mmCIF file of C-alpha atoms (C1' of nucleotides) in Angstrom:
data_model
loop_
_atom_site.group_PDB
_atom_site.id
_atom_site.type_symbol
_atom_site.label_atom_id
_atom_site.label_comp_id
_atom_site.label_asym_id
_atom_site.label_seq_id
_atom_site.Cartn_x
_atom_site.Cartn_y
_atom_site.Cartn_z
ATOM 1 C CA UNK X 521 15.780 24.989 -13.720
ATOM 2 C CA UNK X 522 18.296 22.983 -11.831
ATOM 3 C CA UNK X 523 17.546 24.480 -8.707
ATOM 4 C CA UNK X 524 20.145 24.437 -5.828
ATOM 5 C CA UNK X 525 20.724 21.549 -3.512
ATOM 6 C CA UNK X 526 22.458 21.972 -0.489
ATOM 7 C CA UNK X 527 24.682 19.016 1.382
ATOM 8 C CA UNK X 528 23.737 18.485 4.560
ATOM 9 C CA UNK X 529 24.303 15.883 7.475
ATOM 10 C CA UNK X 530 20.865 14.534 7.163
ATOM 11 C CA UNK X 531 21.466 13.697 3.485
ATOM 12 C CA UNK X 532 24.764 11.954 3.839
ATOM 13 C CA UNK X 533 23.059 9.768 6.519
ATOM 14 C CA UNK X 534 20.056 8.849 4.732
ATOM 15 C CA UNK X 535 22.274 8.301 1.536
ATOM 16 C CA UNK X 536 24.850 6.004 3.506
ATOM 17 C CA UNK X 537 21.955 4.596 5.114
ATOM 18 C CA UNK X 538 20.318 3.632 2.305
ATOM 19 C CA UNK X 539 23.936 2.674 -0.010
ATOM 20 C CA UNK X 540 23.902 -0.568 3.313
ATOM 21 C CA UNK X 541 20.607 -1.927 2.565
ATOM 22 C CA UNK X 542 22.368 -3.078 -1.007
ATOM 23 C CA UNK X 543 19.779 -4.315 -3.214
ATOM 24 C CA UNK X 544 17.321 -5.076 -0.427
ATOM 25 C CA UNK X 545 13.941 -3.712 -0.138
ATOM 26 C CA UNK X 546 13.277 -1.335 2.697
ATOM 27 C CA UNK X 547 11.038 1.162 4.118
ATOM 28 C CA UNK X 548 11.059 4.453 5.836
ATOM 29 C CA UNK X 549 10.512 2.876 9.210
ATOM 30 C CA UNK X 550 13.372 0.230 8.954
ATOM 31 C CA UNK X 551 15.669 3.163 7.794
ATOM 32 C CA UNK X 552 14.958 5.513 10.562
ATOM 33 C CA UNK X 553 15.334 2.468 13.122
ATOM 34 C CA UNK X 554 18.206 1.796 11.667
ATOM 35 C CA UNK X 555 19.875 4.885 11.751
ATOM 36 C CA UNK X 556 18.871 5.350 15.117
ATOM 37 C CA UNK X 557 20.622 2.342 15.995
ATOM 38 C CA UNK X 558 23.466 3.898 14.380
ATOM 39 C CA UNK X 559 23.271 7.336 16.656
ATOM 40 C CA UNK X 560 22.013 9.664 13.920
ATOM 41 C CA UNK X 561 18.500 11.353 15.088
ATOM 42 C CA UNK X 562 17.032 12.531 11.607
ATOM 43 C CA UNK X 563 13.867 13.611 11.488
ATOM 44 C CA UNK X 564 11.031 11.688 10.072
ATOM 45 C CA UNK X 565 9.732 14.388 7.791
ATOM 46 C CA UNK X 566 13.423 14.623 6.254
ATOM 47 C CA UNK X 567 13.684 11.294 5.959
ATOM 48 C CA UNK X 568 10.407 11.049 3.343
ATOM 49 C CA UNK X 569 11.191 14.126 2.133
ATOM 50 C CA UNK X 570 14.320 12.810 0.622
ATOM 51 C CA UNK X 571 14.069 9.564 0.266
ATOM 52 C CA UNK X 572 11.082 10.617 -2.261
ATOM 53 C CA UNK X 573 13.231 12.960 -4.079
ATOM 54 C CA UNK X 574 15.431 10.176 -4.309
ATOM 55 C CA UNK X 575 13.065 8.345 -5.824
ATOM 56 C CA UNK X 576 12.016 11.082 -8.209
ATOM 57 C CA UNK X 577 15.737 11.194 -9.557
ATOM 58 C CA UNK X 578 15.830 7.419 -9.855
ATOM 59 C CA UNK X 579 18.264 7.111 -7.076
ATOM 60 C CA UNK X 580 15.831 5.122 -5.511
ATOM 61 C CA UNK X 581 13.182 2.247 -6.684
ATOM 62 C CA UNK X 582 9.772 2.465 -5.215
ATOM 63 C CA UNK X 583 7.565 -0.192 -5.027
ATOM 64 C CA UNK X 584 3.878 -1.297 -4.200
ATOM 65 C CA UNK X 585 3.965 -2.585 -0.699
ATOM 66 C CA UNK X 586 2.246 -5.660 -0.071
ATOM 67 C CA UNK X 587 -0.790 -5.602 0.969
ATOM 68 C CA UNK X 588 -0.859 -4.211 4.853
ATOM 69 C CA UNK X 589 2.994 -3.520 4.708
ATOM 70 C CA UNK X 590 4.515 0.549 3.856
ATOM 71 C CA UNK X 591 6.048 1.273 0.357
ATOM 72 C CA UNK X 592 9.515 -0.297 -0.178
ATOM 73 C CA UNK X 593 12.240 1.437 -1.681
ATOM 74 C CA UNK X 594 15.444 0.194 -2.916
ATOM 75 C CA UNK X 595 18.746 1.458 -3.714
ATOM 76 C CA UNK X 596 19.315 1.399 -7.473
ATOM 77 C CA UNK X 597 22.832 3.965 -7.709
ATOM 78 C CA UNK X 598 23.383 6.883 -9.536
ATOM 79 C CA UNK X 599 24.651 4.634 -12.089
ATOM 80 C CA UNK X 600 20.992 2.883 -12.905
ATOM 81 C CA UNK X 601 22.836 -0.647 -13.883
ATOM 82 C CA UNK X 602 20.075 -2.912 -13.406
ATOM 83 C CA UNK X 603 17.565 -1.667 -15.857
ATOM 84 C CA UNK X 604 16.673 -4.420 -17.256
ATOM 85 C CA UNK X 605 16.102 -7.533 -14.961
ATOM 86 C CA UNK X 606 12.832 -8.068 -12.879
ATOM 87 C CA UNK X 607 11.920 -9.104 -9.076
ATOM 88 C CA UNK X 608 10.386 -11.712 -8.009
ATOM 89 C CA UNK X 609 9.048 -11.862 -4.709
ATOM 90 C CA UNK X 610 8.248 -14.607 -2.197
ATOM 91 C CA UNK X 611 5.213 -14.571 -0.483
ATOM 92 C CA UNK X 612 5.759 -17.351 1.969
ATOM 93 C CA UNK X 613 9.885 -15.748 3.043
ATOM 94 C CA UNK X 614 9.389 -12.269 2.046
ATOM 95 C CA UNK X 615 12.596 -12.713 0.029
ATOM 96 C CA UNK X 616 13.452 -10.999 -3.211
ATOM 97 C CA UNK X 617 14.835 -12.859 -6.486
ATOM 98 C CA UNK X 618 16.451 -10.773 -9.386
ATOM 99 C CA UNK X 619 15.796 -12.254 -13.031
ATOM 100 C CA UNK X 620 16.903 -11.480 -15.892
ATOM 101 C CA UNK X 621 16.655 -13.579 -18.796
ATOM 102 C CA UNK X 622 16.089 -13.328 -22.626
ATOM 103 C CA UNK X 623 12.230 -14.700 -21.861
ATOM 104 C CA UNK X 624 11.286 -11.673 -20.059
ATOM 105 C CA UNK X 625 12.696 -9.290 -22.734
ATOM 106 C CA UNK X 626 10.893 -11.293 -24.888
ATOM 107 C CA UNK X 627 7.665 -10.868 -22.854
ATOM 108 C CA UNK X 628 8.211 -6.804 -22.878
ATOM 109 C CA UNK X 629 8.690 -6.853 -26.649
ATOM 110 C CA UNK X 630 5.279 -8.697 -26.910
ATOM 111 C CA UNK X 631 3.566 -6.915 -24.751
ATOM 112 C CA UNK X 632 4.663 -4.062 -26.436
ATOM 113 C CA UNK X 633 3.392 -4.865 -29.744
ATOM 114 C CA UNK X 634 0.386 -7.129 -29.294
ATOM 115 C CA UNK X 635 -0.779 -5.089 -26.514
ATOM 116 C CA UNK X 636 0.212 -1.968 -26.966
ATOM 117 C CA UNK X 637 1.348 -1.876 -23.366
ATOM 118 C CA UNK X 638 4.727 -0.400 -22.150
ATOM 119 C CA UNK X 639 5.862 -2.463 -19.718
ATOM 120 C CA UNK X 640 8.129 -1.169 -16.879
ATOM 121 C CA UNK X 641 10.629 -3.377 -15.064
ATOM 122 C CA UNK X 642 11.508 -1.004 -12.410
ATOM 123 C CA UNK X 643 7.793 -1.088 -11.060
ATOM 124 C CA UNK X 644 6.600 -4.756 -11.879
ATOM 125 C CA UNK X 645 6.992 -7.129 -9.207
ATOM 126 C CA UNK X 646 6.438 -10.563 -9.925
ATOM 127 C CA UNK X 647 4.528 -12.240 -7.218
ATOM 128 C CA UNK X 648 4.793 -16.299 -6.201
ATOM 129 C CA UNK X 649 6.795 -18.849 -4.207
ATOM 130 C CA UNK X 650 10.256 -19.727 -4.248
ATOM 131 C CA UNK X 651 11.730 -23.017 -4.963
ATOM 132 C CA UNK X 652 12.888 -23.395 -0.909
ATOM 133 C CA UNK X 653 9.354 -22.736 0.286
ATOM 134 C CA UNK X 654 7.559 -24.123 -2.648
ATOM 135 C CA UNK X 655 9.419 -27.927 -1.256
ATOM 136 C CA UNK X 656 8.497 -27.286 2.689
ATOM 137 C CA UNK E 1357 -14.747 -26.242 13.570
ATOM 138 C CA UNK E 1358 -16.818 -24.493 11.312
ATOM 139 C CA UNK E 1359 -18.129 -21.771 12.984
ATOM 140 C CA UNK E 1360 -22.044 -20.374 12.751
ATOM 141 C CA UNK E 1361 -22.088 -17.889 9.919
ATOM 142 C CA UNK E 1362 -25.488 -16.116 10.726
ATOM 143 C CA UNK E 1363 -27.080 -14.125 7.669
ATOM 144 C CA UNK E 1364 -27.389 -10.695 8.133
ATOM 145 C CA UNK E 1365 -29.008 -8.109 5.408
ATOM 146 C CA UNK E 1366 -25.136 -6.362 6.105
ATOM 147 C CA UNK E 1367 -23.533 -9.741 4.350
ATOM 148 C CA UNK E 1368 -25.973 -9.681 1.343
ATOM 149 C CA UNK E 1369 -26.129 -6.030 1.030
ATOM 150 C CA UNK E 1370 -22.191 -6.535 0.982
ATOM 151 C CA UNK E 1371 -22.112 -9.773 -1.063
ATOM 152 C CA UNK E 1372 -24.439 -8.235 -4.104
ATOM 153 C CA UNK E 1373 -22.336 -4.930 -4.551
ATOM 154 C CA UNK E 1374 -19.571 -7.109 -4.833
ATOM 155 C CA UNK E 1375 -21.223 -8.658 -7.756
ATOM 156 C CA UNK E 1376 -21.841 -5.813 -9.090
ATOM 157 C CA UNK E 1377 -18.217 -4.836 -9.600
ATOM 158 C CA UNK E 1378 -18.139 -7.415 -11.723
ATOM 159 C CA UNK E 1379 -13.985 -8.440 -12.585
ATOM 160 C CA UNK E 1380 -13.388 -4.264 -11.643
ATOM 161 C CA UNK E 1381 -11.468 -3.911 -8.960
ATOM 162 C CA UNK E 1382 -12.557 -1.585 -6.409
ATOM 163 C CA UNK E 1383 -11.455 -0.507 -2.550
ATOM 164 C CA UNK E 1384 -13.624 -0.618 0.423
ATOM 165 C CA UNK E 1385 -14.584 3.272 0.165
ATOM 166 C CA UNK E 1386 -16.279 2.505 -3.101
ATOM 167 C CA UNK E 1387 -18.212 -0.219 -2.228
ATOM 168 C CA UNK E 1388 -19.468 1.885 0.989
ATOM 169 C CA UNK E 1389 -19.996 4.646 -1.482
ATOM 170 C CA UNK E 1390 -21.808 2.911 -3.802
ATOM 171 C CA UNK E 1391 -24.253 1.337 -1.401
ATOM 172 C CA UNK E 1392 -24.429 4.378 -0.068
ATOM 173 C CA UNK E 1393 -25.847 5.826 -2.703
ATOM 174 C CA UNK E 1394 -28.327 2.561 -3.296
ATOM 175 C CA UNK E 1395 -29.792 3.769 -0.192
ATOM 176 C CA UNK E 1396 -27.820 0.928 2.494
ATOM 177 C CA UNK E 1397 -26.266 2.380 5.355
ATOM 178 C CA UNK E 1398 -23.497 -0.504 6.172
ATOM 179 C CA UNK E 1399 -20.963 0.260 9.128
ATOM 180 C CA UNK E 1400 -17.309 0.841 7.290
ATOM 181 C CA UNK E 1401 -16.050 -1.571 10.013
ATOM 182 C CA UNK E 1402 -18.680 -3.997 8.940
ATOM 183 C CA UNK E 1403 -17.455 -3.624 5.599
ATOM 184 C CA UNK E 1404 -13.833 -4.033 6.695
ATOM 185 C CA UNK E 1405 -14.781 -6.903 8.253
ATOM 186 C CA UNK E 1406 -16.755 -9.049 5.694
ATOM 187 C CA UNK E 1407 -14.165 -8.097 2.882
ATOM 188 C CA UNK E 1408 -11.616 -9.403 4.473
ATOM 189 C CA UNK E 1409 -13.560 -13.022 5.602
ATOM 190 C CA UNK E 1410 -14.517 -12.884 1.969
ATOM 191 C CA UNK E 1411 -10.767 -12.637 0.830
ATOM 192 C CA UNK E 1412 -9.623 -14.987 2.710
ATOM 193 C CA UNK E 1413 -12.144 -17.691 1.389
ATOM 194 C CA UNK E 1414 -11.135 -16.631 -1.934
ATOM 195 C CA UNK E 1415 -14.146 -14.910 -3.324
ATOM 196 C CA UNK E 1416 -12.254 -11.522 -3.535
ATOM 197 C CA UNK E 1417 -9.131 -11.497 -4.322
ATOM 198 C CA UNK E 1418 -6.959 -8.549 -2.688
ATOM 199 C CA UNK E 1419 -4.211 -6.658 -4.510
ATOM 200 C CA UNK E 1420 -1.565 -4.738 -3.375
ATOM 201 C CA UNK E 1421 -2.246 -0.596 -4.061
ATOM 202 C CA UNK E 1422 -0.249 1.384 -6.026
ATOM 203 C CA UNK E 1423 1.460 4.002 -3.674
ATOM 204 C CA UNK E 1424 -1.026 6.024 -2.483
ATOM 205 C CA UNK E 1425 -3.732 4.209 -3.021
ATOM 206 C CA UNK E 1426 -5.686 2.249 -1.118
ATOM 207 C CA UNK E 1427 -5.915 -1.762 -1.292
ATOM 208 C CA UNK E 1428 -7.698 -3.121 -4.391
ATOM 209 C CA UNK E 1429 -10.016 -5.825 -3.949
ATOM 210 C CA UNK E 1430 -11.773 -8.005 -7.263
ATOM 211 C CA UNK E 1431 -14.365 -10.248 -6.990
ATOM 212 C CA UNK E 1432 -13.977 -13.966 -8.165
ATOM 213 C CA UNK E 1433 -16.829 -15.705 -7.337
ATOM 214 C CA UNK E 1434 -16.788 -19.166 -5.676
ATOM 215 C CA UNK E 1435 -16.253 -20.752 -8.853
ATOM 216 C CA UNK E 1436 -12.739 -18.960 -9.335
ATOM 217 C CA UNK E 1437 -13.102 -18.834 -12.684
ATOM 218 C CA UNK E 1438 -10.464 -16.202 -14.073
ATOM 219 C CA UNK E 1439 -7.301 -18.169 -12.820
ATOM 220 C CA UNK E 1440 -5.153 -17.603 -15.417
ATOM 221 C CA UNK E 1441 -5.087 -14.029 -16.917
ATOM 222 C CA UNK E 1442 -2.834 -11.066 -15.589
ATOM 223 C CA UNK E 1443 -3.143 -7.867 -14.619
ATOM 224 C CA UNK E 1444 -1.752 -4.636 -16.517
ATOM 225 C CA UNK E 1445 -1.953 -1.617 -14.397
ATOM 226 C CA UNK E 1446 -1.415 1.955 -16.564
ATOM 227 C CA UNK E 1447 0.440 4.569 -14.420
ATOM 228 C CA UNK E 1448 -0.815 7.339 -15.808
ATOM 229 C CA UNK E 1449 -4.393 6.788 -15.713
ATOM 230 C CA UNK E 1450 -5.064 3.786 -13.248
ATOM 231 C CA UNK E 1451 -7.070 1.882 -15.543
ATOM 232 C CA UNK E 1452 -6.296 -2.190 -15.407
ATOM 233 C CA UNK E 1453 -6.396 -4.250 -18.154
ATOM 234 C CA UNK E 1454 -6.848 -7.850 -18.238
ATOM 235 C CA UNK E 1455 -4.218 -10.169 -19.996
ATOM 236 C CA UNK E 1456 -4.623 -13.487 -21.558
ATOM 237 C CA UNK E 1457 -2.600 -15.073 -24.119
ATOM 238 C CA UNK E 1458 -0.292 -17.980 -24.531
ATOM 239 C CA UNK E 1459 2.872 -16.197 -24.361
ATOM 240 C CA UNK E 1460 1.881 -15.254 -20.810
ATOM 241 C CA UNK E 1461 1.310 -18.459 -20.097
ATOM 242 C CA UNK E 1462 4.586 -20.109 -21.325
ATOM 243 C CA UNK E 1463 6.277 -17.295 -19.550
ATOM 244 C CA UNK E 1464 4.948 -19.067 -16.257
ATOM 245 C CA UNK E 1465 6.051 -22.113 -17.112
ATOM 246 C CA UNK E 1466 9.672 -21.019 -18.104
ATOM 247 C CA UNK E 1467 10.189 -19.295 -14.805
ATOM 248 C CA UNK E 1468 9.043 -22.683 -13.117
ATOM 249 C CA UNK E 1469 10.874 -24.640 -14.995
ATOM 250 C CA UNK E 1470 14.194 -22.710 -15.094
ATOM 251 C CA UNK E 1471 14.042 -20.830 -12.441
ATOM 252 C CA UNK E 1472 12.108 -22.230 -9.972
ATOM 253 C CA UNK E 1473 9.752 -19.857 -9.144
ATOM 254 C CA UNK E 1474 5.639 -20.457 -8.981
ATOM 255 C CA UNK E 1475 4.785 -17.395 -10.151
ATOM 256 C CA UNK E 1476 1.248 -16.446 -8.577
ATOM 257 C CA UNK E 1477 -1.066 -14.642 -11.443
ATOM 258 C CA UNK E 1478 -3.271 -13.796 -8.608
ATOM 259 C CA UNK E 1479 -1.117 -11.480 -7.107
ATOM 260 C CA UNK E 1480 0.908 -10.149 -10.064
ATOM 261 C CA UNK E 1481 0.434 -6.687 -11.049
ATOM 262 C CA UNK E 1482 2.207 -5.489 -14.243
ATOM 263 C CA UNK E 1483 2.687 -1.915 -14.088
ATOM 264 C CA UNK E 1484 3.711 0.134 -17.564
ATOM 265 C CA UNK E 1485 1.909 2.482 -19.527
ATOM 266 C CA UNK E 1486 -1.038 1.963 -21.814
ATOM 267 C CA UNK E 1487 -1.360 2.379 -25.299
ATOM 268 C CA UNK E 1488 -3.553 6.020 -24.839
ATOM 269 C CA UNK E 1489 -1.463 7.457 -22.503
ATOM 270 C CA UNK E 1490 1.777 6.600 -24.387
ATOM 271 C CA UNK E 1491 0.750 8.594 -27.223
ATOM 272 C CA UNK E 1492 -0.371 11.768 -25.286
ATOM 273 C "C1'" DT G 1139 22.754 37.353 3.920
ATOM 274 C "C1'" DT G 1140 19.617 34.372 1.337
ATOM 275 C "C1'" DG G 1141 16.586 30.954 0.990
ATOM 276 C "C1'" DC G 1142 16.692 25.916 1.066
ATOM 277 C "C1'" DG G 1143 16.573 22.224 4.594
ATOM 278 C "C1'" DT G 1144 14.958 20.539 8.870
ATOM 279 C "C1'" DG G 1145 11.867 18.833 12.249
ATOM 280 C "C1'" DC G 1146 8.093 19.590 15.480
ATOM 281 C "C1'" DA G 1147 3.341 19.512 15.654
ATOM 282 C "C1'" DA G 1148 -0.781 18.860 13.602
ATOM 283 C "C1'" DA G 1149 -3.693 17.382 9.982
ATOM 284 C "C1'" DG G 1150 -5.315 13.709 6.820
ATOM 285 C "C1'" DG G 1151 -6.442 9.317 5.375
ATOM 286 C "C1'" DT G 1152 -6.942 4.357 5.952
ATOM 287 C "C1'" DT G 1153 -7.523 0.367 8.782
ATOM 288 C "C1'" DT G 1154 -8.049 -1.907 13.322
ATOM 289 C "C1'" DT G 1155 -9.845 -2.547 17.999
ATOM 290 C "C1'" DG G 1156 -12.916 -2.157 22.232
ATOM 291 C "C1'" DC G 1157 -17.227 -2.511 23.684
ATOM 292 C "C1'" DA G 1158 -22.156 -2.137 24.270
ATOM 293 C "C1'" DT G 1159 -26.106 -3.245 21.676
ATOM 294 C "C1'" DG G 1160 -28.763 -5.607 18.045
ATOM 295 C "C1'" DG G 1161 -30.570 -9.497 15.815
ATOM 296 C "C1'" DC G 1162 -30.157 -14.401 13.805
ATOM 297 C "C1'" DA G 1163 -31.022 -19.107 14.737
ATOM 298 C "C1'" DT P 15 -31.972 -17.520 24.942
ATOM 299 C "C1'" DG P 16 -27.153 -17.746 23.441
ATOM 300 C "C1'" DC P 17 -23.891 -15.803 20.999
ATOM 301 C "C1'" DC P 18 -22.291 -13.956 16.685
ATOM 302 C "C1'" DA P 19 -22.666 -9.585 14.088
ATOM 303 C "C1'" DT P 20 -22.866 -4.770 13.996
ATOM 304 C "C1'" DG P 21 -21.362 -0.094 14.318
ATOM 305 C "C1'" DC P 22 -19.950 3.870 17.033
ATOM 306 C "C1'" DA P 23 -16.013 5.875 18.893
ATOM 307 C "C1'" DA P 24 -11.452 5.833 19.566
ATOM 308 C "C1'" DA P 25 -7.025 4.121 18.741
ATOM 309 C "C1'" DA P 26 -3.352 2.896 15.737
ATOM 310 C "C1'" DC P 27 -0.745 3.603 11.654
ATOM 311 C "C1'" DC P 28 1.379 5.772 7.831
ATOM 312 C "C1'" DT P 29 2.135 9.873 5.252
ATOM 313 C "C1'" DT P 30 1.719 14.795 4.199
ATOM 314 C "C1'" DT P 31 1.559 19.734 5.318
ATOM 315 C "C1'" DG P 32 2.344 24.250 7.828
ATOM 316 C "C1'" DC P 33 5.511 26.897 9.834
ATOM 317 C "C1'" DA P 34 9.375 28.819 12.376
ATOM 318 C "C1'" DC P 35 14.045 28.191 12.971
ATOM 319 C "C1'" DG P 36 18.710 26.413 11.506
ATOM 320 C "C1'" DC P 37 22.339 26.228 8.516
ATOM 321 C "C1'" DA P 38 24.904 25.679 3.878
ATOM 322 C "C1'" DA P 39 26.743 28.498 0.408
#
DNA sequence: TTGCGTGCAAAGGTTTTGCATGGCA
DNA sequence: TGCCATGCAAAACCTTTGCACGCAA
């Protein structure tokens, strides 16, 4: 079932790689450029290769890209601490907000029952403009 | 400043199978397909084209795909009359459903007044599972 | 030694661009 | 007639797939 999953130096890059970008969103391009800046050639190919596997095991969030950008990912940990909150996103700076708040739980619950819809806060992104650009 | 907009039979061939998509959402392959099979022969690029003057004045609105996918456009009409309602997406089997109710709309004001964020319902895709699929 | 992992090359799909021609006003 | 609009072809991107070789266990 489990099947067998070798270490190699291409994994430990990406991983590391990835473990920097913190909770920002990134995607494939940025990471190869960036380990490239860092001297590590990995291929492409690995490089979506694992970072979907990644994904797959929850290592990794993916998200909708906006439209014209690539998918984002972003690192979540082995751990999976931040179930529960949700992103907002900025259109005007690009920049990404984490909420969490007893409103949005609400909201799920509701959603949930009045709608029959099970809401996921890993995928959602909420879309608008941030109090600093909202003032310019 | 304005600049000449000629009418072409491309724009209203364009502009009436837009209508007829009604609040659906739809990409530009299925609008070429579909008038297509209606018997127009548009140019794709045409079709590129016009969709994406017609986003930008706001009688489509564009939404980011789902991974994968291609982008989603909806039509709005000049009148923008569906401001307010949100946008369920089902993971499992792509369908969208439309969202309006109060709590929704409380939920926008909280995060504006709390946390000062303007959320945009226009761009705001909720993604979770629907009420069929959860029950397969 | 075994067979998963890697990465080149090529294929696939979507969107954009260059450019000559067509057609609206 | 002037100039925007059109659409073919090709380029530009992003992502996936095929396949032979490399390398971890």
């Amino acid at each position: 079932m489990k099947q067998v999953n070798y270490n190699t130096k291409q994994k430990s890059a990406i991983m590391s790689c990835v473990k920097t970008m913190g909770d920002k969103h990134f995607t494939i391009d940025s990471l190869c450029k960036k380990m490239q800046k860092g001297g590590e050639m990995i291929g492409r190919t690995t490089v979506y290769r694992f970072v979907e596997k990644l994904s797959a095991e929850g290592v990794l969030r993916k998200y909708n890209a906006l439209s014209g950008e690539s998918v984002c990912y972003q690192y979540v940990g082995e751990n999976n601490s931040c179930h529960e909150h949700f992103h907002l996103k900025c259109e005007k700076c690009g920049k990404l907000f984490h909420m969490d708040c007893r409103e949005m739980s609400e909201l799920v619950e509701h959603i949930k029952s009045h709608h029959g819809f099970y809401l996921n806060p890993l995928k959602t992104v909420i879309y608008g403009v941030c109090e600093v650009c909202s003032t310019k």
